mmCIF file of C-alpha atoms in Angstrom:
data_model
loop_
_atom_site.group_PDB
_atom_site.id
_atom_site.type_symbol
_atom_site.label_atom_id
_atom_site.label_comp_id
_atom_site.label_asym_id
_atom_site.label_seq_id
_atom_site.Cartn_x
_atom_site.Cartn_y
_atom_site.Cartn_z
ATOM 1 C CA PRO A 1 6.853 -23.077 28.252
ATOM 2 C CA HIS A 2 7.083 -24.006 24.610
ATOM 3 C CA LEU A 3 7.032 -20.342 23.700
ATOM 4 C CA ILE A 4 9.637 -19.399 26.392
ATOM 5 C CA GLN A 5 11.997 -22.084 25.130
ATOM 6 C CA TRP A 6 11.512 -20.955 21.568
ATOM 7 C CA LEU A 7 12.301 -17.402 22.501
ATOM 8 C CA ILE A 8 15.410 -18.355 24.338
ATOM 9 C CA SER A 9 16.656 -20.432 21.320
ATOM 10 C CA LYS A 10 16.138 -17.479 19.123
ATOM 11 C CA GLY A 11 17.737 -15.024 21.516
ATOM 12 C CA GLY A 12 16.455 -11.772 23.025
ATOM 13 C CA ASP A 13 14.903 -9.131 20.768
ATOM 14 C CA GLU A 14 15.470 -11.243 17.557
ATOM 15 C CA GLY A 15 13.104 -13.881 19.031
ATOM 16 C CA LYS A 16 10.549 -11.340 20.240
ATOM 17 C CA ALA A 17 10.415 -9.753 16.791
ATOM 18 C CA GLU A 18 10.060 -12.984 15.051
ATOM 19 C CA ALA A 19 7.302 -14.047 17.480
ATOM 20 C CA GLU A 20 5.458 -10.803 16.756
ATOM 21 C CA GLU A 21 5.712 -11.287 13.149
ATOM 22 C CA ARG A 22 4.233 -14.814 13.298
ATOM 23 C CA ALA A 23 1.578 -13.586 15.615
ATOM 24 C CA ASN A 24 0.637 -10.947 13.044
ATOM 25 C CA TYR A 25 0.520 -13.329 10.187
ATOM 26 C CA GLY A 26 -1.601 -15.630 12.183
ATOM 27 C CA THR A 27 -4.097 -12.940 12.946
ATOM 28 C CA LEU A 28 -4.412 -12.130 9.233
ATOM 29 C CA TYR A 29 -4.644 -15.832 8.312
ATOM 30 C CA HIS A 30 -7.622 -16.241 10.754
ATOM 31 C CA ALA A 31 -9.388 -13.308 9.178
ATOM 32 C CA GLU A 32 -8.832 -14.438 5.674
ATOM 33 C CA CYS A 33 -10.027 -17.932 6.484
ATOM 34 C CA GLY A 34 -13.094 -16.337 8.016
ATOM 35 C CA GLN A 35 -13.801 -14.456 4.785
ATOM 36 C CA LEU A 36 -13.461 -17.704 2.799
ATOM 37 C CA MET A 37 -15.927 -19.431 5.002
ATOM 38 C CA ILE A 38 -18.457 -16.550 5.128
ATOM 39 C CA ASN A 39 -18.366 -15.702 1.451
ATOM 40 C CA LYS A 40 -17.740 -19.293 0.173
ATOM 41 C CA THR A 41 -15.277 -17.852 -2.275
ATOM 42 C CA TYR A 42 -11.985 -16.010 -2.217
ATOM 43 C CA ASP A 43 -10.181 -13.963 -4.884
ATOM 44 C CA LEU A 44 -6.595 -14.835 -4.539
ATOM 45 C CA ASP A 45 -5.661 -12.133 -7.124
ATOM 46 C CA LYS A 46 -6.539 -9.533 -4.543
ATOM 47 C CA LEU A 47 -4.425 -11.175 -1.842
ATOM 48 C CA ASP A 48 -1.447 -8.843 -2.226
ATOM 49 C CA LYS A 49 -3.754 -5.891 -1.705
ATOM 50 C CA ARG A 50 -5.270 -7.488 1.429
ATOM 51 C CA VAL A 51 -1.883 -8.147 2.866
ATOM 52 C CA LYS A 52 -0.790 -4.480 2.231
ATOM 53 C CA GLU A 53 -3.889 -3.031 3.732
ATOM 54 C CA TYR A 54 -3.503 -5.144 6.873
ATOM 55 C CA CYS A 55 0.159 -4.091 7.330
ATOM 56 C CA GLU A 56 -0.886 -0.487 7.009
ATOM 57 C CA ILE A 57 -3.659 -0.697 9.428
ATOM 58 C CA GLU A 58 -1.478 -2.547 12.037
ATOM 59 C CA LYS A 59 1.560 -0.226 11.241
ATOM 60 C CA ILE A 60 3.832 -3.160 10.496
ATOM 61 C CA GLU A 61 6.380 -3.870 7.808
ATOM 62 C CA TYR A 62 4.893 -5.284 4.459
ATOM 63 C CA LYS A 63 6.193 -8.757 3.865
ATOM 64 C CA ILE A 64 5.867 -9.754 0.251
ATOM 65 C CA GLU A 65 6.715 -13.345 1.206
ATOM 66 C CA TRP A 66 3.556 -13.411 3.061
ATOM 67 C CA VAL A 67 1.414 -13.294 -0.145
ATOM 68 C CA ASP A 68 2.704 -16.593 -1.466
ATOM 69 C CA GLU A 69 2.656 -18.207 1.941
ATOM 70 C CA MET A 70 -0.949 -16.986 2.543
ATOM 71 C CA ARG A 71 -2.022 -18.171 -0.868
ATOM 72 C CA LYS A 72 -0.880 -21.701 -0.111
ATOM 73 C CA ASP A 73 -2.333 -21.652 3.377
ATOM 74 C CA LEU A 74 -5.601 -20.464 2.192
ATOM 75 C CA LEU A 75 -5.645 -23.107 -0.500
ATOM 76 C CA ALA A 76 -4.782 -25.774 2.192
ATOM 77 C CA PHE A 77 -7.785 -24.528 4.376
ATOM 78 C CA ALA A 78 -10.029 -24.574 1.271
ATOM 79 C CA GLN A 79 -8.913 -28.212 0.658
ATOM 80 C CA PHE A 80 -9.857 -29.148 4.295
ATOM 81 C CA LEU A 81 -13.332 -27.627 3.842
ATOM 82 C CA ILE A 82 -13.970 -29.770 0.758
ATOM 83 C CA ASP A 83 -12.384 -32.954 2.045
ATOM 84 C CA TYR A 84 -14.500 -33.030 5.185
ATOM 85 C CA LYS A 85 -17.664 -31.418 3.477
ATOM 86 C CA VAL A 86 -17.565 -28.696 6.234
ATOM 87 C CA GLN A 87 -20.764 -26.711 6.905
ATOM 88 C CA PRO A 88 -19.984 -23.656 9.296
ATOM 89 C CA LEU A 89 -22.261 -22.958 12.046
ATOM 90 C CA ALA A 90 -20.432 -20.102 13.551
ATOM 91 C CA VAL A 91 -17.201 -18.291 12.522
ATOM 92 C CA GLU A 92 -15.010 -16.237 15.033
ATOM 93 C CA ILE A 93 -17.921 -16.304 17.590
ATOM 94 C CA MET A 94 -17.077 -14.564 20.804
ATOM 95 C CA LEU A 95 -18.344 -16.496 23.937
ATOM 96 C CA TYR A 96 -17.909 -16.493 27.671
ATOM 97 C CA HIS A 97 -18.348 -18.972 30.522
ATOM 98 C CA PRO A 98 -20.533 -17.498 33.145
ATOM 99 C CA TYR A 99 -19.297 -19.573 36.040
ATOM 100 C CA ASP A 100 -15.572 -20.473 35.208
ATOM 101 C CA GLY A 101 -14.546 -16.920 34.399
ATOM 102 C CA TYR A 102 -13.163 -17.208 30.850
ATOM 103 C CA ALA A 103 -14.015 -15.959 27.404
ATOM 104 C CA GLY A 104 -12.567 -16.462 23.808
ATOM 105 C CA ALA A 105 -13.229 -16.383 20.181
ATOM 106 C CA LEU A 106 -14.036 -19.771 18.564
ATOM 107 C CA ASP A 107 -12.527 -19.872 15.254
ATOM 108 C CA LEU A 108 -14.965 -22.263 13.663
ATOM 109 C CA VAL A 109 -17.884 -24.373 14.843
ATOM 110 C CA CYS A 110 -19.274 -26.679 12.068
ATOM 111 C CA THR A 111 -20.529 -29.890 11.048
ATOM 112 C CA LEU A 112 -18.284 -32.052 9.015
ATOM 113 C CA GLU A 113 -18.168 -35.609 7.740
ATOM 114 C CA LEU A 114 -15.805 -38.018 9.653
ATOM 115 C CA GLU A 115 -15.051 -41.791 8.996
ATOM 116 C CA GLU A 116 -15.314 -43.645 12.281
ATOM 117 C CA LYS A 117 -14.341 -47.169 13.047
ATOM 118 C CA GLY A 118 -16.922 -49.549 14.667
ATOM 119 C CA PHE A 119 -19.189 -52.473 14.427
ATOM 120 C CA TYR A 120 -22.026 -51.607 12.168
ATOM 121 C CA GLY A 121 -23.514 -54.986 11.424
ATOM 122 C CA ASP A 122 -20.820 -56.333 9.030
ATOM 123 C CA THR A 123 -19.557 -59.936 9.619
ATOM 124 C CA TYR A 124 -16.784 -62.023 8.383
ATOM 125 C CA LEU A 125 -17.905 -64.066 5.399
ATOM 126 C CA SER A 126 -15.377 -66.907 5.585
ATOM 127 C CA GLY A 127 -12.416 -68.337 7.686
ATOM 128 C CA GLU A 128 -12.217 -68.971 11.450
ATOM 129 C CA LYS A 129 -14.257 -65.822 12.266
ATOM 130 C CA LYS A 130 -17.084 -66.474 9.817
ATOM 131 C CA GLY A 131 -20.339 -65.017 11.069
ATOM 132 C CA GLN A 132 -18.527 -62.939 13.804
ATOM 133 C CA PRO A 133 -18.860 -59.089 13.916
ATOM 134 C CA LYS A 134 -16.371 -57.392 11.707
ATOM 135 C CA GLU A 135 -14.902 -53.869 12.364
ATOM 136 C CA SER A 136 -15.442 -51.425 9.481
ATOM 137 C CA LYS A 137 -15.683 -47.710 8.718
ATOM 138 C CA LYS A 138 -18.723 -45.565 8.404
ATOM 139 C CA SER A 139 -19.123 -41.807 7.796
ATOM 140 C CA PHE A 140 -21.046 -39.606 10.210
ATOM 141 C CA ARG A 141 -21.740 -35.917 10.397
ATOM 142 C CA ARG A 142 -20.458 -34.457 13.615
ATOM 143 C CA THR A 143 -20.596 -31.219 15.296
ATOM 144 C CA ALA A 144 -17.107 -29.915 15.971
ATOM 145 C CA VAL A 145 -15.005 -26.903 17.182
ATOM 146 C CA ILE A 146 -11.997 -26.338 14.899
ATOM 147 C CA ASP A 147 -9.241 -24.222 16.264
ATOM 148 C CA LEU A 148 -6.854 -22.754 13.465
ATOM 149 C CA LYS A 149 -3.305 -22.620 14.015
ATOM 150 C CA SER A 150 -0.988 -20.929 11.441
ATOM 151 C CA GLY A 151 2.305 -22.747 12.642
ATOM 152 C CA ARG A 152 3.565 -25.672 10.884
ATOM 153 C CA LYS A 153 4.873 -27.499 13.713
ATOM 154 C CA SER A 154 3.204 -29.917 16.276
ATOM 155 C CA PHE A 155 0.266 -29.101 18.232
ATOM 156 C CA TYR A 156 1.039 -28.456 21.734
ATOM 157 C CA GLU A 157 -0.610 -29.951 24.892
ATOM 158 C CA SER A 158 -2.112 -26.475 25.955
ATOM 159 C CA TYR A 159 -4.214 -26.640 22.727
ATOM 160 C CA GLU A 160 -6.123 -29.489 24.134
ATOM 161 C CA LEU A 161 -7.136 -27.365 27.133
ATOM 162 C CA GLN A 162 -8.144 -24.440 24.971
ATOM 163 C CA LEU A 163 -10.308 -26.593 22.821
ATOM 164 C CA ALA A 164 -11.968 -28.193 25.869
ATOM 165 C CA CYS A 165 -12.759 -24.699 27.186
ATOM 166 C CA TYR A 166 -14.265 -23.756 23.881
ATOM 167 C CA LYS A 167 -16.609 -26.930 24.007
ATOM 168 C CA PHE A 168 -17.700 -26.058 27.563
ATOM 169 C CA MET A 169 -18.569 -22.488 26.442
ATOM 170 C CA TRP A 170 -20.449 -23.567 23.326
ATOM 171 C CA ASP A 171 -22.361 -26.379 25.155
ATOM 172 C CA PHE A 172 -23.525 -23.900 27.804
ATOM 173 C CA HIS A 173 -24.855 -21.458 25.241
ATOM 174 C CA PHE A 174 -26.091 -23.906 22.673
ATOM 175 C CA PRO A 175 -27.157 -27.110 24.555
ATOM 176 C CA GLU A 176 -29.375 -27.993 21.602
ATOM 177 C CA MET A 177 -26.483 -28.786 19.452
ATOM 178 C CA PRO A 178 -23.517 -29.867 21.600
ATOM 179 C CA VAL A 179 -19.961 -30.296 20.353
ATOM 180 C CA GLU A 180 -18.987 -33.843 19.684
ATOM 181 C CA ARG A 181 -15.462 -33.342 18.346
ATOM 182 C CA ILE A 182 -12.833 -30.835 19.108
ATOM 183 C CA MET A 183 -9.875 -30.512 16.559
ATOM 184 C CA ASN A 184 -6.942 -28.430 15.559
ATOM 185 C CA PHE A 185 -6.115 -27.581 11.965
ATOM 186 C CA SER A 186 -2.974 -26.115 10.569
ATOM 187 C CA PRO A 187 -1.538 -25.795 6.977
ATOM 188 C CA LYS A 188 1.763 -27.511 6.202
ATOM 189 C CA ASP A 189 4.247 -27.296 3.482
ATOM 190 C CA TRP A 190 2.873 -28.582 0.206
ATOM 191 C CA ARG A 191 4.018 -31.736 -1.432
ATOM 192 C CA GLY A 192 4.515 -30.619 -5.072
ATOM 193 C CA GLN A 193 1.306 -28.947 -6.135
ATOM 194 C CA THR A 194 -0.968 -30.563 -3.629
ATOM 195 C CA PRO A 195 -2.466 -28.476 -0.737
ATOM 196 C CA SER A 196 -1.407 -30.028 2.510
ATOM 197 C CA TYR A 197 -2.692 -29.760 6.129
ATOM 198 C CA ASN A 198 -2.622 -31.114 9.645
ATOM 199 C CA LEU A 199 -5.859 -32.042 11.329
ATOM 200 C CA LYS A 200 -5.846 -33.494 14.887
ATOM 201 C CA ASP A 201 -8.730 -34.695 16.773
ATOM 202 C CA GLN A 202 -8.218 -33.722 20.391
ATOM 203 C CA THR A 203 -11.504 -35.037 21.713
ATOM 204 C CA ASP A 204 -9.944 -37.788 23.829
#
């Protein structure tokens, strides 16, 4: 329904063309993020060539503005990998669910470091609550499915269902390392020179 409303707001063929353009950009972005994770490095100087090659293969118009946008979006993703100490377990892995009749490609299954609130033995040292348990934060490594989105707007409700299905597939095939968190990632417009991104935990 979100896509239909967006197409209506854009109007006919213009909306369809823009939707196809953003879909093509998203496909390339996923591929380049995959290369970054697999190679653990990325040569941004070759990005213009990569965009041209992709446009030629897909027989679509070359968009020079994609180069700067892709550079910023890749740096935002790299910043996420650093911030959360991400260790990939699988990249673009194709899985199926043998009973529920669906399949898909999981962008990233990884372990990452997350701060979680809880009661970990700290107590209040003074005041009315002296000696009582005190909530604090502690870092844990968690196994997560991260689904990448290239759009800069909000994450839609349907993304939660998509991620849940990915978790069910992964847990079926790899029960020895079940997914603990399901999350959406997307780049967003930078604030000055700082790479920025959205990360939403959809587990609950």
